[in-house]
PDB file of C-alpha atoms in Angstrom:
ATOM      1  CA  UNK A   1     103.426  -0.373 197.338  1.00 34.00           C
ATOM      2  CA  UNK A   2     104.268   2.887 195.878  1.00 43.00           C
ATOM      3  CA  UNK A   3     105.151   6.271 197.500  1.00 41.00           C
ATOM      4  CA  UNK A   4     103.924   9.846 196.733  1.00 48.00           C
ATOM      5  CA  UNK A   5     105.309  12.247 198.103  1.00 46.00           C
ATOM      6  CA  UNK A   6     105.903  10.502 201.232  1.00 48.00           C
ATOM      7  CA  UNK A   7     102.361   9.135 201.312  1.00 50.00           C
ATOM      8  CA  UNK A   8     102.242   5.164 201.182  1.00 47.00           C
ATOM      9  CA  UNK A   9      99.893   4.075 198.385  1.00 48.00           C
ATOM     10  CA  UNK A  10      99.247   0.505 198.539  1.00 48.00           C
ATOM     11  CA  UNK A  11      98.080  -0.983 195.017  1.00 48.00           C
ATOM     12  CA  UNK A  12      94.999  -2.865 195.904  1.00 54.00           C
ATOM     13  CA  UNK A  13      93.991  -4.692 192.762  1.00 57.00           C
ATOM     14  CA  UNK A  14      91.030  -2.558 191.399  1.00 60.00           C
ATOM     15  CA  UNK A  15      87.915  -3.967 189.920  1.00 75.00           C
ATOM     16  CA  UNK A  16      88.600  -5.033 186.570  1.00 79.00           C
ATOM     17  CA  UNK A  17      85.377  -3.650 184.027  1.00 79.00           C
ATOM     18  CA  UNK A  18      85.964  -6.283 181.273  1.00 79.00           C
ATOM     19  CA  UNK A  19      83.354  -3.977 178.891  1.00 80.00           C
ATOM     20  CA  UNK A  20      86.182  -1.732 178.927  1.00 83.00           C
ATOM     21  CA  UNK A  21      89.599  -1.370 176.942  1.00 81.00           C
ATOM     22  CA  UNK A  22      91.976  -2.838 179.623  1.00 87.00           C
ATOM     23  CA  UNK A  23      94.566  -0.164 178.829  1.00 94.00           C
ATOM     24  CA  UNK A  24      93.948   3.336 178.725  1.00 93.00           C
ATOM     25  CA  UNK A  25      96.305   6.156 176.980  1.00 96.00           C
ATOM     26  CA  UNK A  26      95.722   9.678 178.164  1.00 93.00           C
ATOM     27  CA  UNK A  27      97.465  13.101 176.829  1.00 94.00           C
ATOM     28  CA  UNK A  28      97.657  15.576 179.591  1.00 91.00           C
ATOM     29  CA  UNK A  29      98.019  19.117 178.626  1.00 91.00           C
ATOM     30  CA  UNK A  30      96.619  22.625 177.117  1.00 92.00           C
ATOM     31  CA  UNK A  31      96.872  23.410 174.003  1.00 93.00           C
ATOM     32  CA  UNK A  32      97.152  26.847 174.445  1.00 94.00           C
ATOM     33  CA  UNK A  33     100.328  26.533 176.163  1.00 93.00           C
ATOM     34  CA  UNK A  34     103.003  25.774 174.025  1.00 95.00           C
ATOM     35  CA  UNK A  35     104.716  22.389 175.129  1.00 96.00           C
ATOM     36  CA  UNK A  36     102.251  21.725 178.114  1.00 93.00           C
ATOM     37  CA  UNK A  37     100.384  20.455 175.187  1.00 95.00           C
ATOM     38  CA  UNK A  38     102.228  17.764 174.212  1.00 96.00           C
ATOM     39  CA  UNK A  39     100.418  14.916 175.755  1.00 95.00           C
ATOM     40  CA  UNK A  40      97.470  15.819 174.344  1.00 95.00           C
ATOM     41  CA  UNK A  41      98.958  15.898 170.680  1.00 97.00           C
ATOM     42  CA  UNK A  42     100.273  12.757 171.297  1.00 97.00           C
ATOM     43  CA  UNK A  43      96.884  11.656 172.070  1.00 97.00           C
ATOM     44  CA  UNK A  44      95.774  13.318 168.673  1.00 96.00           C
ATOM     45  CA  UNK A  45      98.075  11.471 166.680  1.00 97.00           C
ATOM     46  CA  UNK A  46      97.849   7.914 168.154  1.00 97.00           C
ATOM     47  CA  UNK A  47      93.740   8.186 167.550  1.00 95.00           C
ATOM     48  CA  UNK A  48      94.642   8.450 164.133  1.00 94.00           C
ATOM     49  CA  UNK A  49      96.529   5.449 164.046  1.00 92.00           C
ATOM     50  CA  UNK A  50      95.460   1.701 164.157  1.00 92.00           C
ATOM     51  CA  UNK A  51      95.720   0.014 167.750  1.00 94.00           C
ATOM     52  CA  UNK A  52      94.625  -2.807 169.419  1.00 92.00           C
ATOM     53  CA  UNK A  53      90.602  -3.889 170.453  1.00 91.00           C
ATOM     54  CA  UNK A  54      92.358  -3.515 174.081  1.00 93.00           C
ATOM     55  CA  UNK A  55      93.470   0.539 174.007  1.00 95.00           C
ATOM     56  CA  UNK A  56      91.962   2.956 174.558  1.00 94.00           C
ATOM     57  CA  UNK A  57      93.142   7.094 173.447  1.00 96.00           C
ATOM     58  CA  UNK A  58      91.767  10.143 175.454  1.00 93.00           C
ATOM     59  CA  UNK A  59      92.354  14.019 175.472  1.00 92.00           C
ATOM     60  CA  UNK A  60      92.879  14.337 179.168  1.00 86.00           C
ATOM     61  CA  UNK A  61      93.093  17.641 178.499  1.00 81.00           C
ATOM     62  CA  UNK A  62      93.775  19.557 182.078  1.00 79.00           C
ATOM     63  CA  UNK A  63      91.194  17.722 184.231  1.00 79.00           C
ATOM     64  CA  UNK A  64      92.453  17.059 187.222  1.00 74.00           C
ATOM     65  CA  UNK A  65      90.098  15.404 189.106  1.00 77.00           C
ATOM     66  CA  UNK A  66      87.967  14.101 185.633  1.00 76.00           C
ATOM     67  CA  UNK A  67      90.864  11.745 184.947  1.00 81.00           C
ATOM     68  CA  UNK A  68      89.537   9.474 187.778  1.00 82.00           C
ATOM     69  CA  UNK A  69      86.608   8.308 186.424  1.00 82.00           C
ATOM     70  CA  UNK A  70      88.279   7.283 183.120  1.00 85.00           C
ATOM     71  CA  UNK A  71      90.869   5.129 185.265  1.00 85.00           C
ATOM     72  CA  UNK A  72      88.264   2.937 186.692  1.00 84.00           C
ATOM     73  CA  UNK A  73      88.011  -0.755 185.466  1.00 84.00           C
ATOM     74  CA  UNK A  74      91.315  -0.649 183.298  1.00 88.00           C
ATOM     75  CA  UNK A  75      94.422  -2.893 184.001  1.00 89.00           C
ATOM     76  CA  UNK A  76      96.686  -0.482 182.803  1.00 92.00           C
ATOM     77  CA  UNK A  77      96.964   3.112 182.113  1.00 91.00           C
ATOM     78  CA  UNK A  78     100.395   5.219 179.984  1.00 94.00           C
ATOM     79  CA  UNK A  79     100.145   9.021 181.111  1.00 92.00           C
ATOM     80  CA  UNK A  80     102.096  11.669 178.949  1.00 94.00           C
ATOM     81  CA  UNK A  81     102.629  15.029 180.050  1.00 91.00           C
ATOM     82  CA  UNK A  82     105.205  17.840 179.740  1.00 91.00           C
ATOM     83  CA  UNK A  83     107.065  17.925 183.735  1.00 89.00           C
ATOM     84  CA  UNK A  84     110.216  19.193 184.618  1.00 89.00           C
ATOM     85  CA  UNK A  85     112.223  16.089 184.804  1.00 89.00           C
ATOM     86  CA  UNK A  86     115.479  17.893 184.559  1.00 91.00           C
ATOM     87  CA  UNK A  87     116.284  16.891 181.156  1.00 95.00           C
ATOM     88  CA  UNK A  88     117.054  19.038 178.047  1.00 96.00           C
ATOM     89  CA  UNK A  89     114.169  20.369 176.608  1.00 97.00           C
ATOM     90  CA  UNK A  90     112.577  17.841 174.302  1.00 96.00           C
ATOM     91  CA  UNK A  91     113.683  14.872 175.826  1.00 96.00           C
ATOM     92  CA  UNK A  92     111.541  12.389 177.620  1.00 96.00           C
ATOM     93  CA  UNK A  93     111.854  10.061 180.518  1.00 94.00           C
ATOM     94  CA  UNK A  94     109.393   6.887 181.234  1.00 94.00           C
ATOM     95  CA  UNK A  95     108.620   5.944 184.806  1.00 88.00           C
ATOM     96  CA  UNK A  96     106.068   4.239 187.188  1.00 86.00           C
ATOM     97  CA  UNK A  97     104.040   5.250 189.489  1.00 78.00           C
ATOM     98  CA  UNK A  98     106.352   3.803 192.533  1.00 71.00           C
ATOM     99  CA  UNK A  99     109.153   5.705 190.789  1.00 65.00           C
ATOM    100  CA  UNK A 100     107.167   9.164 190.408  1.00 59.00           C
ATOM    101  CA  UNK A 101     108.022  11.959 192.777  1.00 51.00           C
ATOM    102  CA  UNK A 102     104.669  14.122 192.137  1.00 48.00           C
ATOM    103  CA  UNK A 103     105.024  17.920 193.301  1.00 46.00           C
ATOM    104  CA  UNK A 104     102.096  19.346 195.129  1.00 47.00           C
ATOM    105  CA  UNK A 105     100.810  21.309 197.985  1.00 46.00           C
ATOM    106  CA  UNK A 106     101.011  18.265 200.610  1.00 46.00           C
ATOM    107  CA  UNK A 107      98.683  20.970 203.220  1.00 41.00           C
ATOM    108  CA  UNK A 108      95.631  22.116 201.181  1.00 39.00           C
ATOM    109  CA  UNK A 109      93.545  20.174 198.663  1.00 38.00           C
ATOM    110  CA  UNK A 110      91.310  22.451 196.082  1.00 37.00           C
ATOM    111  CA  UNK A 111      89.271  21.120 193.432  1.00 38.00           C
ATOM    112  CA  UNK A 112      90.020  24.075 191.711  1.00 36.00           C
ATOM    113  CA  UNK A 113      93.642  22.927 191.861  1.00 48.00           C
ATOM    114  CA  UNK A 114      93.895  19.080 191.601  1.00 55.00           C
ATOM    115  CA  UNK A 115      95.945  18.062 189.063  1.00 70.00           C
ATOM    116  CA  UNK A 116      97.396  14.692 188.077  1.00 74.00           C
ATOM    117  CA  UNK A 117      98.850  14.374 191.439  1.00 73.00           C
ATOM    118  CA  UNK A 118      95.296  14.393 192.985  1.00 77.00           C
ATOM    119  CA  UNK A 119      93.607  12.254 190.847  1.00 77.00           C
ATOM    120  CA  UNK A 120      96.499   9.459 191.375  1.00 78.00           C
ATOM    121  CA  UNK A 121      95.777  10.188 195.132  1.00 79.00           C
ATOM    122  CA  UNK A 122      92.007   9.912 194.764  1.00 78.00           C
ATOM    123  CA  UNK A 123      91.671   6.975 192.610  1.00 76.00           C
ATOM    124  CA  UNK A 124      93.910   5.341 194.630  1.00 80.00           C
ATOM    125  CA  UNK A 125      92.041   5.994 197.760  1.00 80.00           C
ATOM    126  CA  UNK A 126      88.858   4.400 196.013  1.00 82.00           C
ATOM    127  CA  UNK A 127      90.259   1.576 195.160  1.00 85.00           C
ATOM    128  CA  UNK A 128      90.146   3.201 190.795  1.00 81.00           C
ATOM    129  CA  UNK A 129      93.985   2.819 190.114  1.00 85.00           C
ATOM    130  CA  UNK A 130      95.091   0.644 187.656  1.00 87.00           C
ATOM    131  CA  UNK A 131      97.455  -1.816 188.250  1.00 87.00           C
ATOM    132  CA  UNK A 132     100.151  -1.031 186.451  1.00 90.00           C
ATOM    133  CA  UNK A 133     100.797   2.880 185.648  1.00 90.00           C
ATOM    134  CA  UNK A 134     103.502   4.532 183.159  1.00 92.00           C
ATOM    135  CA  UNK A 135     104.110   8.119 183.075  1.00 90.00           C
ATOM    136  CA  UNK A 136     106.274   9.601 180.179  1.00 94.00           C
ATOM    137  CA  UNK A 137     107.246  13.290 181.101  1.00 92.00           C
ATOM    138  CA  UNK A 138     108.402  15.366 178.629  1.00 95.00           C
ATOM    139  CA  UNK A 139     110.761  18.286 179.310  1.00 95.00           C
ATOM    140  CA  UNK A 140     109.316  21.338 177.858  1.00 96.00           C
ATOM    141  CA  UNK A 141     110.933  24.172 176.393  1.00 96.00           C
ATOM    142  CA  UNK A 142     108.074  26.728 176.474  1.00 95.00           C
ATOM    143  CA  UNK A 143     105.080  27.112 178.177  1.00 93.00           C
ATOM    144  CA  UNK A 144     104.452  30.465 176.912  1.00 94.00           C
ATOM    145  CA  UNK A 145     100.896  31.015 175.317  1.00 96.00           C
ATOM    146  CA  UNK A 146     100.812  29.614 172.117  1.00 94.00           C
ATOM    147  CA  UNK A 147      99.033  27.081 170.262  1.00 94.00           C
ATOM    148  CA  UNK A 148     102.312  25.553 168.698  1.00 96.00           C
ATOM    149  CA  UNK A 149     104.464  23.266 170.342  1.00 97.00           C
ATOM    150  CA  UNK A 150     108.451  24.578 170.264  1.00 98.00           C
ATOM    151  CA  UNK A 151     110.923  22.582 167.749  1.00 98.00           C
ATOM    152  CA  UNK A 152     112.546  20.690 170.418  1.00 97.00           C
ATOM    153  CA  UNK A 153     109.385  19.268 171.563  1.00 97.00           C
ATOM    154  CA  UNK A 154     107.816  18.721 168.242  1.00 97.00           C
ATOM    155  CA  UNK A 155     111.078  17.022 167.053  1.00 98.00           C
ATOM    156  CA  UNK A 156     110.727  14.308 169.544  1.00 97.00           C
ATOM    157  CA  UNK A 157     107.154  13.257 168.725  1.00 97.00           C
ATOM    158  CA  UNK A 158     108.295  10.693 166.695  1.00 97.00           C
ATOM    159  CA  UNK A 159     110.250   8.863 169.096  1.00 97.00           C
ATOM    160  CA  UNK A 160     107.805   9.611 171.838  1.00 98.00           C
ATOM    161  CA  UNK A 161     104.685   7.966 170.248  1.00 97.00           C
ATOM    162  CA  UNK A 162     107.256   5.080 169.007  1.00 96.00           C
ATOM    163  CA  UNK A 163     107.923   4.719 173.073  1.00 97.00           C
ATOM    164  CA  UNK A 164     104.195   4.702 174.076  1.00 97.00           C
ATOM    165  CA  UNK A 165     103.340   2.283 170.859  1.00 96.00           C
ATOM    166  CA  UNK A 166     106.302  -0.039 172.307  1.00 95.00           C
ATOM    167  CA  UNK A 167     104.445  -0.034 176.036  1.00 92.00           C
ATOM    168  CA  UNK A 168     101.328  -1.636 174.285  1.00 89.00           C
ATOM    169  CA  UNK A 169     103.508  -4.317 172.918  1.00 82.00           C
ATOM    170  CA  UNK A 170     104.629  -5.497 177.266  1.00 63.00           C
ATOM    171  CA  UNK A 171     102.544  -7.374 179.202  1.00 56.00           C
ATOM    172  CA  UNK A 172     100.321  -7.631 176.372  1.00 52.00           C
TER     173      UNK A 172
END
């Protein structure tokens, strides 16, 4: 059992879709703002590389509410995005879903709002979620628009995609 926000969200085992990668990857982010982009070069770079039959890399670009559908039938799912997690810019922290604290508007629900927080919500209530879920937030430095990512940021994508890479290696 895991808490949003306040909101109990019981982990009922989803249906497993064994014609699908059993772990998923997703980059969150836009390009076109500076370190909110981060996830989604991460994504870029780990396509490029070789990983297991059982993995699975996506662009989750900034879909919000799209990322549910990709969730459904997987056994586990690593999310990386640039959040405030009060660290200094660059740095990272890894967490689970029953340790995330995700910020929202608890009173109004727009589709032309939902972000991650929304989608966790949704698949949840439809049974989608995976069973296990990692987020690694990344504190950004800029989120100016630009199509570059600033040096702080870009100096820990190394050790970032060396974190993610080690997640594959549990539970495998």
């Amino acid at each position: 059992m895991c808490f949003i926000n306040g909101e109990n969200m019981t982990l009922d085992t989803p249906t497993l879709d064994p014609t699908l990668p059993a772990t998923l990857i997703i980059g969150l982010g836009n390009l076109l703002r500076g370190d909110d982009g981060v996830g989604v070069r991460v994504a870029q770079l780990l396509a490029r590389q070789t990983l297991p039959n059982d993995v699975e890399v996506v662009d989750g670009g900034t879909q919000g509410l799209g990322l549910v559908n990709l969730m459904e039938g997987r056994r586990r799912m690593i999310l990386v995005d640039a959040a405030d997690v009060g660290k200094t810019p660059g740095e990272f922290v890894r967490f689970t879903l029953d340790k995330a604290v995700l910020r929202g508007d608890e009173q109004h629900l727009s589709i032309h709002t939902a972000g991650l927080r929304e989608a966790l919500l949704l698949a949840q209530a439809l049974k989608m979620l995976p069973d296990e879920v990692v987020i690694f937030g990344v504190q950004p430095a800029n989120l100016d628009w630009t199509n570059a990512l600033s040096p702080e940021v870009d100096a820990t994508l190394p050790d970032l995609i060396s974190a993610v890479l080690s997640e594959l290696a549990v539970n495998s």
